[in-house]
Every structure is written in C-alpha cells, then in structure tokens.
mmCIF file of C-alpha atoms in Angstrom:
data_model
loop_
_atom_site.group_PDB
_atom_site.id
_atom_site.type_symbol
_atom_site.label_atom_id
_atom_site.label_comp_id
_atom_site.label_asym_id
_atom_site.label_seq_id
_atom_site.Cartn_x
_atom_site.Cartn_y
_atom_site.Cartn_z
ATOM 1 C CA UNK A 922 0.094 -0.206 0.221
ATOM 2 C CA UNK A 923 3.170 2.462 0.778
ATOM 3 C CA UNK A 924 4.555 1.866 -2.598
ATOM 4 C CA UNK A 925 0.925 2.388 -4.463
ATOM 5 C CA UNK A 926 0.701 5.346 -2.026
ATOM 6 C CA UNK A 927 4.814 7.302 -3.224
ATOM 7 C CA UNK A 928 4.068 6.326 -6.395
ATOM 8 C CA UNK A 929 1.089 8.147 -6.984
ATOM 9 C CA UNK A 930 2.642 11.085 -4.764
ATOM 10 C CA UNK A 931 5.801 11.094 -7.647
ATOM 11 C CA UNK A 932 2.996 10.632 -9.949
ATOM 12 C CA UNK A 933 1.595 13.875 -8.840
ATOM 13 C CA UNK A 934 4.455 16.000 -8.016
ATOM 14 C CA UNK A 935 6.267 15.025 -11.794
ATOM 15 C CA UNK A 936 2.733 16.707 -12.892
ATOM 16 C CA UNK A 937 1.826 13.569 -14.763
ATOM 17 C CA UNK A 938 -1.198 12.236 -16.938
ATOM 18 C CA UNK A 939 -1.178 8.606 -18.442
ATOM 19 C CA UNK A 940 2.782 8.540 -18.235
ATOM 20 C CA UNK A 941 2.664 11.793 -20.146
ATOM 21 C CA UNK A 942 3.889 15.561 -18.385
ATOM 22 C CA UNK A 943 1.905 18.896 -18.463
ATOM 23 C CA UNK A 944 2.445 21.064 -20.861
ATOM 24 C CA UNK A 945 3.256 24.120 -19.424
ATOM 25 C CA UNK A 946 2.373 26.011 -22.263
ATOM 26 C CA UNK A 947 -1.639 24.649 -22.527
ATOM 27 C CA UNK A 948 -1.799 24.366 -18.179
ATOM 28 C CA UNK A 949 -3.361 27.486 -16.450
ATOM 29 C CA UNK A 950 -3.464 25.643 -13.303
ATOM 30 C CA UNK A 951 -2.638 27.706 -9.945
ATOM 31 C CA UNK A 952 -1.058 30.476 -12.770
ATOM 32 C CA UNK A 953 -0.970 34.120 -12.124
ATOM 33 C CA UNK A 954 -0.190 37.164 -14.242
ATOM 34 C CA UNK A 955 3.069 38.356 -14.037
ATOM 35 C CA UNK A 956 4.241 40.902 -16.294
ATOM 36 C CA UNK A 957 4.259 43.901 -14.375
ATOM 37 C CA UNK A 958 5.727 46.003 -17.636
ATOM 38 C CA UNK A 959 7.881 46.758 -20.445
ATOM 39 C CA UNK A 960 11.430 48.906 -19.630
ATOM 40 C CA UNK A 961 14.626 49.763 -22.533
ATOM 41 C CA UNK A 962 12.350 49.970 -25.784
ATOM 42 C CA UNK A 963 14.618 50.752 -28.084
ATOM 43 C CA UNK A 964 15.272 51.059 -31.949
ATOM 44 C CA UNK A 965 18.089 49.288 -33.262
ATOM 45 C CA UNK A 966 18.329 49.364 -36.550
ATOM 46 C CA UNK A 967 16.645 49.574 -40.149
ATOM 47 C CA UNK A 968 15.528 45.982 -42.143
ATOM 48 C CA UNK A 969 14.379 47.474 -45.500
ATOM 49 C CA UNK A 970 14.750 50.020 -47.969
ATOM 50 C CA UNK A 971 18.377 52.080 -49.368
ATOM 51 C CA UNK A 972 19.164 53.651 -46.312
ATOM 52 C CA UNK A 973 19.157 49.891 -44.367
ATOM 53 C CA UNK A 974 22.226 48.080 -43.159
ATOM 54 C CA UNK A 975 20.876 45.064 -45.956
ATOM 55 C CA UNK A 976 20.335 47.658 -49.138
ATOM 56 C CA UNK A 977 17.067 46.083 -49.961
ATOM 57 C CA UNK A 978 17.494 48.259 -52.311
ATOM 58 C CA UNK A 979 19.838 46.119 -55.336
ATOM 59 C CA UNK A 980 16.145 43.856 -54.965
ATOM 60 C CA UNK A 981 14.240 46.435 -55.689
ATOM 61 C CA UNK A 982 12.203 46.514 -52.528
ATOM 62 C CA UNK A 983 13.133 50.246 -51.675
ATOM 63 C CA UNK A 984 9.369 50.306 -49.511
ATOM 64 C CA UNK A 985 7.502 47.874 -48.064
ATOM 65 C CA UNK A 986 5.973 46.483 -44.606
ATOM 66 C CA UNK A 987 5.386 44.232 -42.736
ATOM 67 C CA UNK A 988 8.054 41.426 -41.659
ATOM 68 C CA UNK A 989 6.641 38.801 -39.536
ATOM 69 C CA UNK A 990 8.740 35.426 -39.701
ATOM 70 C CA UNK A 991 9.077 32.168 -39.482
ATOM 71 C CA UNK A 992 11.309 29.495 -38.694
ATOM 72 C CA UNK A 993 12.226 25.980 -40.513
ATOM 73 C CA UNK A 994 15.712 24.684 -39.226
ATOM 74 C CA UNK A 995 18.345 27.556 -39.179
ATOM 75 C CA UNK A 996 16.704 29.793 -41.589
ATOM 76 C CA UNK A 997 14.514 32.822 -40.547
ATOM 77 C CA UNK A 998 12.107 33.458 -43.146
ATOM 78 C CA UNK A 999 10.832 38.005 -43.339
ATOM 79 C CA UNK A 1000 7.552 38.236 -44.880
ATOM 80 C CA UNK A 1001 6.733 41.444 -46.497
ATOM 81 C CA UNK A 1002 3.257 43.342 -47.750
ATOM 82 C CA UNK A 1003 3.311 45.136 -50.861
ATOM 83 C CA UNK A 1004 6.017 46.160 -51.988
ATOM 84 C CA UNK A 1005 7.770 48.807 -54.255
ATOM 85 C CA UNK A 1006 10.625 49.723 -56.050
ATOM 86 C CA UNK A 1007 11.835 53.329 -57.008
ATOM 87 C CA UNK A 1008 10.256 56.281 -55.137
ATOM 88 C CA UNK A 1009 10.407 59.503 -54.786
ATOM 89 C CA UNK A 1010 12.048 61.612 -52.110
ATOM 90 C CA UNK A 1011 9.782 62.016 -48.948
ATOM 91 C CA UNK A 1012 7.314 59.694 -50.547
ATOM 92 C CA UNK A 1013 5.236 58.475 -47.674
ATOM 93 C CA UNK A 1014 3.236 55.185 -47.635
ATOM 94 C CA UNK A 1015 2.554 52.508 -50.322
ATOM 95 C CA UNK A 1016 3.910 53.591 -53.530
ATOM 96 C CA UNK A 1017 5.858 53.634 -56.094
ATOM 97 C CA UNK A 1018 7.389 51.279 -59.255
ATOM 98 C CA UNK A 1019 7.440 48.040 -59.616
ATOM 99 C CA UNK A 1020 4.758 47.231 -57.744
ATOM 100 C CA UNK A 1021 4.318 43.556 -56.017
ATOM 101 C CA UNK A 1022 1.686 42.224 -53.097
ATOM 102 C CA UNK A 1023 4.747 40.082 -50.815
ATOM 103 C CA UNK A 1024 8.147 39.620 -50.948
ATOM 104 C CA UNK A 1025 10.024 37.514 -48.475
ATOM 105 C CA UNK A 1026 13.972 37.742 -47.750
ATOM 106 C CA UNK A 1027 15.779 35.135 -45.485
ATOM 107 C CA UNK A 1028 18.650 35.054 -42.879
ATOM 108 C CA UNK A 1029 20.533 32.217 -40.090
ATOM 109 C CA UNK A 1030 21.777 35.572 -38.595
ATOM 110 C CA UNK A 1031 21.024 34.103 -34.735
ATOM 111 C CA UNK A 1032 22.100 37.687 -33.553
ATOM 112 C CA UNK A 1033 19.698 40.569 -32.722
ATOM 113 C CA UNK A 1034 21.274 42.911 -30.758
ATOM 114 C CA UNK A 1035 22.928 44.369 -33.792
ATOM 115 C CA UNK A 1036 19.497 44.035 -36.197
ATOM 116 C CA UNK A 1037 19.197 41.107 -38.141
ATOM 117 C CA UNK A 1038 21.140 40.471 -41.482
ATOM 118 C CA UNK A 1039 19.956 39.049 -44.416
ATOM 119 C CA UNK A 1040 21.495 36.471 -46.455
ATOM 120 C CA UNK A 1041 19.126 37.466 -49.511
ATOM 121 C CA UNK A 1042 15.771 37.905 -50.730
ATOM 122 C CA UNK A 1043 13.963 35.358 -52.618
ATOM 123 C CA UNK A 1044 14.558 36.587 -56.304
ATOM 124 C CA UNK A 1045 13.407 35.722 -59.374
ATOM 125 C CA UNK A 1046 15.541 35.342 -62.859
ATOM 126 C CA UNK A 1047 16.201 39.484 -63.371
ATOM 127 C CA UNK A 1048 17.723 39.521 -59.604
ATOM 128 C CA UNK A 1049 14.771 41.804 -57.858
ATOM 129 C CA UNK A 1050 13.026 39.928 -55.272
ATOM 130 C CA UNK A 1051 9.735 38.327 -56.640
ATOM 131 C CA UNK A 1052 6.296 38.263 -55.648
ATOM 132 C CA UNK A 1053 5.427 35.544 -53.630
ATOM 133 C CA UNK A 1054 1.875 35.115 -54.321
ATOM 134 C CA UNK A 1055 0.501 36.932 -57.355
ATOM 135 C CA UNK A 1056 -2.478 39.005 -57.261
ATOM 136 C CA UNK A 1057 -4.916 40.710 -59.219
ATOM 137 C CA UNK A 1058 -4.612 44.465 -58.680
ATOM 138 C CA UNK A 1059 -7.457 44.994 -59.388
ATOM 139 C CA UNK A 1060 -9.228 47.544 -56.669
ATOM 140 C CA UNK A 1061 -12.926 46.387 -55.480
ATOM 141 C CA UNK A 1062 -11.777 42.835 -57.082
ATOM 142 C CA UNK A 1063 -8.410 41.689 -55.742
ATOM 143 C CA UNK A 1064 -6.534 44.697 -54.802
ATOM 144 C CA UNK A 1065 -3.338 42.535 -52.894
ATOM 145 C CA UNK A 1066 -2.321 39.178 -50.755
ATOM 146 C CA UNK A 1067 -1.022 40.024 -47.982
ATOM 147 C CA UNK A 1068 0.533 37.764 -46.222
ATOM 148 C CA UNK A 1069 -0.118 37.120 -42.394
ATOM 149 C CA UNK A 1070 1.884 34.417 -40.470
ATOM 150 C CA UNK A 1071 3.940 31.399 -42.212
ATOM 151 C CA UNK A 1072 4.858 28.257 -40.317
ATOM 152 C CA UNK A 1073 6.814 25.173 -41.266
ATOM 153 C CA UNK A 1074 5.043 22.047 -40.824
ATOM 154 C CA UNK A 1075 5.686 18.397 -42.187
ATOM 155 C CA UNK A 1076 8.667 19.145 -44.095
ATOM 156 C CA UNK A 1077 7.287 22.669 -45.877
ATOM 157 C CA UNK A 1078 6.306 26.057 -45.292
ATOM 158 C CA UNK A 1079 2.869 27.237 -45.023
ATOM 159 C CA UNK A 1080 2.221 31.147 -45.353
ATOM 160 C CA UNK A 1081 -1.454 31.950 -44.662
ATOM 161 C CA UNK A 1082 -2.869 35.767 -46.292
ATOM 162 C CA UNK A 1083 -5.447 37.479 -46.602
ATOM 163 C CA UNK A 1084 -7.177 38.829 -50.329
ATOM 164 C CA UNK A 1085 -7.919 42.564 -50.135
ATOM 165 C CA UNK A 1086 -10.986 43.013 -52.169
ATOM 166 C CA UNK A 1087 -10.596 46.925 -51.139
ATOM 167 C CA UNK A 1088 -7.962 49.055 -48.700
ATOM 168 C CA UNK A 1089 -11.055 51.927 -46.708
ATOM 169 C CA UNK A 1090 -10.983 54.527 -44.401
ATOM 170 C CA UNK A 1091 -7.482 54.014 -42.245
ATOM 171 C CA UNK A 1092 -7.513 50.264 -40.563
ATOM 172 C CA UNK A 1093 -10.563 49.401 -42.020
ATOM 173 C CA UNK A 1094 -10.403 47.364 -45.108
ATOM 174 C CA UNK A 1095 -12.193 44.443 -47.218
ATOM 175 C CA UNK A 1096 -11.106 41.167 -47.871
ATOM 176 C CA UNK A 1097 -12.313 38.372 -50.059
ATOM 177 C CA UNK A 1098 -11.255 35.850 -47.782
ATOM 178 C CA UNK A 1099 -8.002 34.598 -45.977
ATOM 179 C CA UNK A 1100 -6.546 30.965 -47.391
ATOM 180 C CA UNK A 1101 -2.715 29.785 -47.768
ATOM 181 C CA UNK A 1102 -0.135 28.537 -49.908
ATOM 182 C CA UNK A 1103 2.430 25.676 -50.031
ATOM 183 C CA UNK A 1104 5.819 25.767 -50.427
ATOM 184 C CA UNK A 1105 8.484 22.756 -50.846
ATOM 185 C CA UNK A 1106 11.191 24.136 -52.344
ATOM 186 C CA UNK A 1107 12.739 26.772 -49.425
ATOM 187 C CA UNK A 1108 10.236 29.710 -50.774
ATOM 188 C CA UNK A 1109 11.300 29.617 -53.976
ATOM 189 C CA UNK A 1110 7.785 28.587 -55.628
ATOM 190 C CA UNK A 1111 4.528 28.463 -53.796
ATOM 191 C CA UNK A 1112 1.492 26.514 -54.313
ATOM 192 C CA UNK A 1113 -2.378 28.253 -53.202
ATOM 193 C CA UNK A 1114 -4.329 26.126 -51.108
ATOM 194 C CA UNK A 1115 -7.669 26.585 -52.902
ATOM 195 C CA UNK A 1116 -9.243 23.911 -50.115
ATOM 196 C CA UNK A 1117 -8.357 26.042 -47.154
ATOM 197 C CA UNK A 1118 -10.478 29.316 -47.187
ATOM 198 C CA UNK A 1119 -11.950 31.380 -44.955
ATOM 199 C CA UNK A 1120 -14.793 33.841 -45.217
ATOM 200 C CA UNK A 1121 -14.368 37.705 -46.076
ATOM 201 C CA UNK A 1122 -16.285 39.077 -43.089
ATOM 202 C CA UNK A 1123 -15.477 36.143 -40.226
ATOM 203 C CA UNK A 1124 -12.502 36.681 -37.919
ATOM 204 C CA UNK A 1125 -10.197 34.540 -39.267
ATOM 205 C CA UNK A 1126 -8.649 36.380 -42.199
ATOM 206 C CA UNK A 1127 -5.382 37.447 -40.373
ATOM 207 C CA UNK A 1128 -3.855 34.722 -38.066
ATOM 208 C CA UNK A 1129 -0.306 34.636 -36.068
ATOM 209 C CA UNK A 1130 0.634 31.042 -35.086
ATOM 210 C CA UNK A 1131 2.216 28.258 -32.742
ATOM 211 C CA UNK A 1132 3.332 25.195 -32.814
ATOM 212 C CA UNK A 1133 2.400 23.081 -29.459
ATOM 213 C CA UNK A 1134 3.213 19.829 -28.451
ATOM 214 C CA UNK A 1135 0.722 16.971 -28.792
ATOM 215 C CA UNK A 1136 -0.285 13.695 -26.265
ATOM 216 C CA UNK A 1137 -0.286 11.965 -28.676
ATOM 217 C CA UNK A 1138 3.435 12.277 -29.479
ATOM 218 C CA UNK A 1139 3.016 15.728 -32.550
ATOM 219 C CA UNK A 1140 1.913 18.873 -32.900
ATOM 220 C CA UNK A 1141 -0.894 20.694 -32.710
ATOM 221 C CA UNK A 1142 -0.631 23.915 -34.844
ATOM 222 C CA UNK A 1143 -2.831 27.469 -33.021
ATOM 223 C CA UNK A 1144 -3.724 30.033 -34.606
ATOM 224 C CA UNK A 1145 -5.027 33.017 -33.032
ATOM 225 C CA UNK A 1146 -7.309 35.323 -35.805
ATOM 226 C CA UNK A 1147 -8.720 38.527 -36.141
ATOM 227 C CA UNK A 1148 -11.184 39.814 -38.948
ATOM 228 C CA UNK A 1149 -10.202 42.578 -41.647
ATOM 229 C CA UNK A 1150 -8.758 45.667 -40.397
ATOM 230 C CA UNK A 1151 -7.877 47.059 -37.001
ATOM 231 C CA UNK A 1152 -11.313 46.599 -35.262
ATOM 232 C CA UNK A 1153 -11.680 43.360 -33.895
ATOM 233 C CA UNK A 1154 -11.397 40.271 -31.160
ATOM 234 C CA UNK A 1155 -9.166 37.600 -31.089
ATOM 235 C CA UNK A 1156 -10.577 34.579 -31.953
ATOM 236 C CA UNK A 1157 -8.834 31.408 -31.916
ATOM 237 C CA UNK A 1158 -8.324 28.323 -34.074
ATOM 238 C CA UNK A 1159 -6.187 24.742 -34.077
ATOM 239 C CA UNK A 1160 -5.242 21.686 -35.742
ATOM 240 C CA UNK A 1161 -3.039 18.996 -35.570
ATOM 241 C CA UNK A 1162 0.700 19.655 -37.445
ATOM 242 C CA UNK A 1163 -0.291 16.497 -40.022
ATOM 243 C CA UNK A 1164 -3.331 18.182 -40.965
ATOM 244 C CA UNK A 1165 -3.020 21.316 -42.650
ATOM 245 C CA UNK A 1166 -4.451 21.186 -45.712
ATOM 246 C CA UNK A 1167 -7.443 19.444 -43.976
ATOM 247 C CA UNK A 1168 -10.210 22.602 -43.544
ATOM 248 C CA UNK A 1169 -12.567 20.232 -41.779
ATOM 249 C CA UNK A 1170 -9.484 19.476 -39.330
ATOM 250 C CA UNK A 1171 -9.564 22.671 -38.257
ATOM 251 C CA UNK A 1172 -11.169 23.500 -34.501
ATOM 252 C CA UNK A 1173 -12.439 26.991 -32.796
ATOM 253 C CA UNK A 1174 -12.430 27.672 -29.390
ATOM 254 C CA UNK A 1175 -15.789 27.825 -27.951
ATOM 255 C CA UNK A 1176 -15.537 28.086 -24.052
ATOM 256 C CA UNK A 1177 -14.068 25.877 -21.350
ATOM 257 C CA UNK A 1178 -16.947 23.548 -19.502
ATOM 258 C CA UNK A 1179 -17.086 23.437 -15.709
ATOM 259 C CA UNK A 1180 -13.224 22.793 -15.175
ATOM 260 C CA UNK A 1181 -12.126 24.857 -16.966
ATOM 261 C CA UNK A 1182 -11.169 22.724 -20.236
ATOM 262 C CA UNK A 1183 -10.721 24.004 -23.322
ATOM 263 C CA UNK A 1184 -14.037 22.936 -25.433
ATOM 264 C CA UNK A 1185 -12.882 22.975 -29.746
ATOM 265 C CA UNK A 1186 -15.665 22.907 -32.003
ATOM 266 C CA UNK A 1187 -15.413 21.650 -36.395
ATOM 267 C CA UNK A 1188 -18.040 25.039 -36.618
ATOM 268 C CA UNK A 1189 -15.893 28.354 -37.194
ATOM 269 C CA UNK A 1190 -19.802 29.600 -35.878
ATOM 270 C CA UNK A 1191 -19.039 28.340 -32.974
ATOM 271 C CA UNK A 1192 -15.625 29.981 -32.382
ATOM 272 C CA UNK A 1193 -15.780 33.057 -29.529
ATOM 273 C CA UNK A 1194 -13.724 35.594 -28.499
ATOM 274 C CA UNK A 1195 -10.418 34.630 -26.290
ATOM 275 C CA UNK A 1196 -9.462 38.760 -26.286
ATOM 276 C CA UNK A 1197 -12.327 41.373 -26.568
ATOM 277 C CA UNK A 1198 -10.714 44.567 -27.787
ATOM 278 C CA UNK A 1199 -9.340 45.806 -31.125
ATOM 279 C CA UNK A 1200 -6.382 44.120 -32.709
ATOM 280 C CA UNK A 1201 -4.514 44.819 -35.987
ATOM 281 C CA UNK A 1202 -1.839 42.724 -37.214
ATOM 282 C CA UNK A 1203 -1.088 40.064 -34.846
ATOM 283 C CA UNK A 1204 1.883 38.334 -32.995
ATOM 284 C CA UNK A 1205 1.558 35.576 -30.520
ATOM 285 C CA UNK A 1206 5.098 33.667 -29.187
ATOM 286 C CA UNK A 1207 5.953 31.864 -25.957
ATOM 287 C CA UNK A 1208 8.376 33.370 -23.635
ATOM 288 C CA UNK A 1209 10.356 31.691 -21.851
ATOM 289 C CA UNK A 1210 11.265 34.167 -19.157
ATOM 290 C CA UNK A 1211 7.622 34.794 -18.337
ATOM 291 C CA UNK A 1212 6.674 30.608 -18.874
ATOM 292 C CA UNK A 1213 4.089 32.299 -20.237
ATOM 293 C CA UNK A 1214 2.272 33.879 -24.079
ATOM 294 C CA UNK A 1215 3.281 36.782 -25.398
ATOM 295 C CA UNK A 1216 0.691 39.458 -27.246
ATOM 296 C CA UNK A 1217 1.627 42.172 -29.396
ATOM 297 C CA UNK A 1218 -1.114 44.089 -31.739
ATOM 298 C CA UNK A 1219 -1.716 47.674 -33.203
ATOM 299 C CA UNK A 1220 -4.364 49.725 -31.023
ATOM 300 C CA UNK A 1221 -5.219 52.065 -32.681
ATOM 301 C CA UNK A 1222 -5.334 55.298 -31.669
ATOM 302 C CA UNK A 1223 -2.775 54.518 -28.217
ATOM 303 C CA UNK A 1224 -0.529 52.478 -30.713
ATOM 304 C CA UNK A 1225 1.070 48.669 -29.919
ATOM 305 C CA UNK A 1226 0.808 46.890 -26.919
ATOM 306 C CA UNK A 1227 1.494 44.099 -25.470
ATOM 307 C CA UNK A 1228 -0.456 41.179 -23.423
ATOM 308 C CA UNK A 1229 0.327 37.793 -21.270
ATOM 309 C CA UNK A 1230 -1.452 35.011 -21.984
ATOM 310 C CA UNK A 1231 -2.019 32.367 -19.639
ATOM 311 C CA UNK A 1232 -2.471 29.604 -21.563
ATOM 312 C CA UNK A 1233 -3.740 29.715 -25.645
ATOM 313 C CA UNK A 1234 -7.107 30.537 -25.042
ATOM 314 C CA UNK A 1235 -6.588 32.623 -21.627
ATOM 315 C CA UNK A 1236 -6.855 34.181 -19.844
ATOM 316 C CA UNK A 1237 -4.999 37.151 -20.803
ATOM 317 C CA UNK A 1238 -4.005 40.103 -19.121
ATOM 318 C CA UNK A 1239 -4.542 43.925 -19.566
ATOM 319 C CA UNK A 1240 -2.430 45.874 -22.195
ATOM 320 C CA UNK A 1241 0.257 47.007 -21.541
ATOM 321 C CA UNK A 1242 2.041 49.716 -23.736
ATOM 322 C CA UNK A 1243 4.850 48.513 -26.047
ATOM 323 C CA UNK A 1244 5.839 51.369 -28.122
ATOM 324 C CA UNK A 1245 2.939 54.634 -27.610
ATOM 325 C CA UNK A 1246 1.951 56.153 -31.563
ATOM 326 C CA UNK A 1247 3.307 59.653 -30.193
ATOM 327 C CA UNK A 1248 6.628 58.235 -30.028
ATOM 328 C CA UNK A 1249 6.406 56.388 -32.970
ATOM 329 C CA UNK A 1250 3.115 57.844 -35.245
ATOM 330 C CA UNK A 1251 2.690 55.351 -38.184
ATOM 331 C CA UNK A 1252 3.750 52.321 -36.722
ATOM 332 C CA UNK A 1253 1.642 48.868 -37.132
ATOM 333 C CA UNK A 1254 2.988 45.351 -37.723
ATOM 334 C CA UNK A 1255 4.866 44.254 -34.583
ATOM 335 C CA UNK A 1256 5.774 40.761 -34.999
ATOM 336 C CA UNK A 1257 8.124 38.615 -32.516
ATOM 337 C CA UNK A 1258 9.469 35.552 -33.029
ATOM 338 C CA UNK A 1259 10.668 33.410 -30.356
ATOM 339 C CA UNK A 1260 14.189 32.954 -31.861
ATOM 340 C CA UNK A 1261 14.564 36.153 -30.927
ATOM 341 C CA UNK A 1262 15.208 36.889 -27.196
ATOM 342 C CA UNK A 1263 18.559 37.655 -24.967
ATOM 343 C CA UNK A 1264 18.861 37.403 -20.962
ATOM 344 C CA UNK A 1265 16.575 33.878 -21.044
ATOM 345 C CA UNK A 1266 13.497 35.408 -22.913
ATOM 346 C CA UNK A 1267 13.600 38.424 -20.951
ATOM 347 C CA UNK A 1268 14.702 41.182 -23.608
ATOM 348 C CA UNK A 1269 12.270 40.222 -26.340
ATOM 349 C CA UNK A 1270 12.971 41.874 -30.657
ATOM 350 C CA UNK A 1271 10.183 42.207 -32.905
ATOM 351 C CA UNK A 1272 10.099 43.931 -36.615
ATOM 352 C CA UNK A 1273 8.134 47.196 -36.590
ATOM 353 C CA UNK A 1274 6.415 49.222 -39.480
ATOM 354 C CA UNK A 1275 6.304 53.108 -39.714
ATOM 355 C CA UNK A 1276 4.340 54.334 -42.548
ATOM 356 C CA UNK A 1277 6.618 57.268 -42.718
ATOM 357 C CA UNK A 1278 9.206 55.980 -44.392
ATOM 358 C CA UNK A 1279 7.129 52.899 -45.259
ATOM 359 C CA UNK A 1280 9.670 50.688 -44.285
ATOM 360 C CA UNK A 1281 10.310 48.203 -41.912
ATOM 361 C CA UNK A 1282 12.136 48.623 -38.304
ATOM 362 C CA UNK A 1283 14.047 45.811 -35.522
ATOM 363 C CA UNK A 1284 13.322 47.563 -32.228
ATOM 364 C CA UNK A 1285 13.889 45.665 -28.275
ATOM 365 C CA UNK A 1286 12.123 46.210 -24.871
ATOM 366 C CA UNK A 1287 12.496 43.913 -21.997
ATOM 367 C CA UNK A 1288 9.730 42.196 -20.065
ATOM 368 C CA UNK A 1289 10.385 42.941 -16.332
ATOM 369 C CA UNK A 1290 7.824 40.905 -13.636
#
C-alpha cells in the first residue's frame, strides 16, 4: 500500500497524466499574471529600404512593410507585404514603381542585438525580389494578397494570407477571403491551397500561428485570428500538424467547461473571442522568461500593446504599452519571433513598420515581472 501511495505522489509531483508530462504552454492551473511593464524600448536599426544595412534596394525593394517571421531549421524567413521599387523623395506610405504584393527575405543570423543581416531574398531571373503570391491588383476585385503569418510544418512552408478586396478608411479594409500557400523548395515557389479558405467577413482573416506539442507525440498548431482591418477582437483555432491542409480538421475554441477545460468545435460559428479589443497585425509567441504567452498588436489611436496569456485561450492580461503612437507616428505590424530573445527571454526583439518612410525596423524591449 505504501509503495502505491508513493508512486501516486511521485506521479502527482511530476505533473504527469497517463505517463505524459503536463505541457506548461497549455496548463493554466494556479498561474497568476507576472508581467508588470516594459522597459528599455529601443529602435535598433532599419531592416529594409535603401538606407538599411541590408540595402534591399539591390533587390528593387525601396519600400515595404510588415515582416512577420517563420523558422525552419536554422533559417528564418521574413515575409513582407506590398513592396515597391524606386519612390519619390519624401514619399509616405505605399507606392512607387514595380509593385509586388508580397516578398520574402531569409537569414540564419541569430544575433539579434545588432539587427538582422539578410543573406538574401527570394528573387526572379533578374535578381529582384519576386512576388510570391500574384494578385489581380484590381480595386474592388482583388487589390492585393497580403501575407499575415507562416509556419513550417510537415517538411513544407505554409504561408497564410488575406485577399484584400479594397483598402478603405485608415485601419479598415474589405477582404475576399483568407487562405494558405505552400512551398516545398525553401520559399522559391508557392502553390495556392484553395481548399483552405475562411470567409472575408470572418474572424480568421489575419492570423498568428504557433506549434505546440500534443499528448499523441505530435504537434497542434494554434492560430489566433482577427478580422480584416484593425477593429476586431481575437479568436482561436487549432489543427494537428499532419492535417494542416484539411479544412475539416481545423477546430475553433468555443469556451471552457465547468472544470475550466477548453472546448473545441469544427464549426467556425461556434468560435468565441479570447481577447475583446481592437487588434491589428497580431503576433503571439511563448515566452520562456515569464513562462507565459505574449501577444502584441496595434491598438489604433494608442500604439502597439502587449498582453500576457496564461494559456492560448486565456485568460489574457490587460494591454500594456509597448510602443506609443505619439513616439512613433504611423506605426503598425509588431511581429515577434521566439528565436530572437536574450536574457532567457526577458529581452524581446520584434519588427515594426513605420508608414513614413514605409519600411520595416528592428526594435527591442525588456519585460519586467
């Protein structure tokens, strides 16, 4: 009897269930919020454009934005939105010659402190950054295809994007749908996965993805999603890595049961918000320093904010200022990557777009708990 009790106690102390250790990324039991504030915000360097150390003008990238990141082995891909060639002096916002809806750079540079050095961009036969996913470029039909986030899964790269029908008032636009493209040659060519589509009026037009180990020995990919524009809340869906190309296998967070366990539905209409706010350009990662989730997004009129999450579905803490709009006018697109941290995750690095000069910059900040 004593042996059985001792075995049970050891199992409990190990946080084990059915022989598997509880995943701290999914376990919210007895956890409290730790994040108290942000210190040491600093703009490190400019990543894109003619004045940048990367001199992306040599790829005919004089102006671009966004810069979400995905890792595959030692390589990190930086994915950009609407990209332009030469621009008029002093030009603000998108515009210029040689418009491409999306472009990509890559690097194995893991030293974030002095900026990121691109080793190259995905180029065409002329050596210029090529459009990964062509778009019609016809207003009110399909103005552009904008990548939101990508992930490496099953030996391929998957890039989630939105088909923008029309750019409206600031922070508002109409989407036709969101979908996915796949590459099996390190981003050189992409195949549209038209069997995967989410409706343009839904909550999964812009997503941020993250892979989490599951009890079966594989991985689930979690996607935090927001509508087109910057004035909707955040919902959550997941899919097994092996089923990433099957729409019917995506499940949507629909709430928790009486014991606080997450509930999932294959019907998108059952999805509920995990964050009630006005969120634009979303990014979510696991942070080792806090052992909590971090979420960043643009909150129009205020700037970029950061939230701490106990589990992927919450609860999520209150938004704290990361970068204030009054200090960096025209800011948007704050994208994190778990690879780019220091001090065991206390210092985080992230990309940030500035409408003037319409390019992507590299920032850092420290988390205080």
